Amino acid sequence: MDITSFIANMPKAELHLHIEGTLEPDMMMSLADRNKIALPYASVDEIRAAYNFTSLQDFLDLYYQGMAVLQTPFDFYDLTNAYLARCFAQNVTHVEIFFDPQGHTARGLTFEAALDGITSALDETERSLGITSKLIMCFLRHLSEEDAFETLEAALPHKDRIFGVGLDSSEKDHPPPKFMRVFKAARDAGFTAVAHAGEEGSAANVADAIDLLEISRIDHGNAVLNDAILTDRVSAAQIPLTMCPLSNLKLCVVDDLSQHPVRLALQAGLLATINSDDPAYFGGYISENFLAVQHALNLSFEEICQLGRNAYLGSFMDAGQKATAVAAFDAFAAENTP
Ligand code: HPA
Ligand code: ZN
């Protein structure tokens, strides 16, 4: 099997995916129509043409604008099902997805409107297609600590459906210390913690996310490689990194994919993984991310296998499910690597 077919066919887990970032332009148009929402675009082509970002903030402005078409649990259900259909087509067997409750409650929706729609699609797809999942709710870091506490409060009755808490949105000007107390409260309530760190921000942000927020996984984490001591520490602790190559390219975190740090991360012994982040905005789902970075860095079969396997190792599956998934991945690799 050549490496392109290998990437397409290998079993995959996706650990860094914002469900609101899977809103494709055609669905944006049809939901705008269904919900009688005016869009500042006349066509799918106009929407795509607007996706020309120079920074994270540039993207976030359109991302928050786009999610305004999501109004009812049915919209979230359709959105999640469309993503899961892509997962099935790309042999993704396990997903750990983010949602941004404050992006919806700020618009007058209930916390449950988003949660119910997303979780009904996840539950149905586990039964019909066998794709397993965990749901992580992110706090928007440009909003206040108080707002985050209110969101945590709203989540408490739904602990059975929400596995973890994360931290996303504008990293610049909103470093981890702002959320120390709400992360402690979330961890005390039994949520697993993750955070975006070291995407546009520094290695110090990653260290603070580890030390102050006590996260179990780092989202992005590109900046880890800028600090040798932190690299050794993250490697020794095997804290997973959920890297997102096409996102980094579109948001100008890297100038060119040939400069993407994922190979350096593997060489440093980091538990790096490949993910799509916001695929409808960044030009590709998980397979396209693997293919783009393989091509740009000429990654070997061995490196691709390591990345694919790391996703299962870095997931929040329980020990038994993880062992089964890793064994299935290794069996696929043994049969199909030249
Ligand atoms: N970074 C920060 N916040 C986000 C992202 C991201 O890549 N995607 C959606 N919200
Ligand atoms: Zn992200």
XYZ file of N, CA and C and ligand atoms in Angstrom, residues 18 56 59-60 63 168-169 196 199 220 247 277-278, ligand 1:
49
model
N -13.201 21.338 16.913
C -14.282 22.195 17.407
C -15.501 21.918 16.540
N -5.034 34.199 14.350
C -6.100 33.489 15.065
C -7.327 34.393 15.224
N -9.533 34.742 12.199
C -10.397 33.571 12.035
C -11.542 33.596 13.047
N -11.224 33.886 14.308
C -12.243 33.814 15.363
C -13.410 34.750 15.064
N -15.535 32.893 12.715
C -16.018 31.673 13.380
C -17.219 31.993 14.280
N -10.274 27.838 24.965
C -9.935 28.223 23.590
C -10.221 29.707 23.362
N -10.204 30.148 22.121
C -10.312 31.554 21.714
C -8.955 32.261 21.859
N -5.939 24.969 25.124
C -5.142 25.469 24.003
C -3.994 26.279 24.609
N -0.113 28.053 20.851
C -0.532 28.138 19.437
C 0.045 29.449 18.892
N -2.624 22.131 20.546
C -1.562 22.767 19.745
C -0.208 22.487 20.408
N -4.532 24.117 10.211
C -4.918 25.272 11.024
C -3.719 26.205 11.183
N -8.842 20.583 13.874
C -9.188 21.848 14.530
C -10.548 22.382 14.059
N -10.563 23.110 12.943
C -11.806 23.687 12.392
C -11.826 23.406 10.887
N -7.534 28.295 18.682
C -8.201 28.947 19.629
N -9.517 28.972 19.678
C -10.214 28.302 18.764
C -9.579 27.606 17.766
C -8.163 27.597 17.727
O -7.492 26.995 16.863
N -10.554 27.052 17.001
C -11.737 27.395 17.549
N -11.537 28.165 18.609
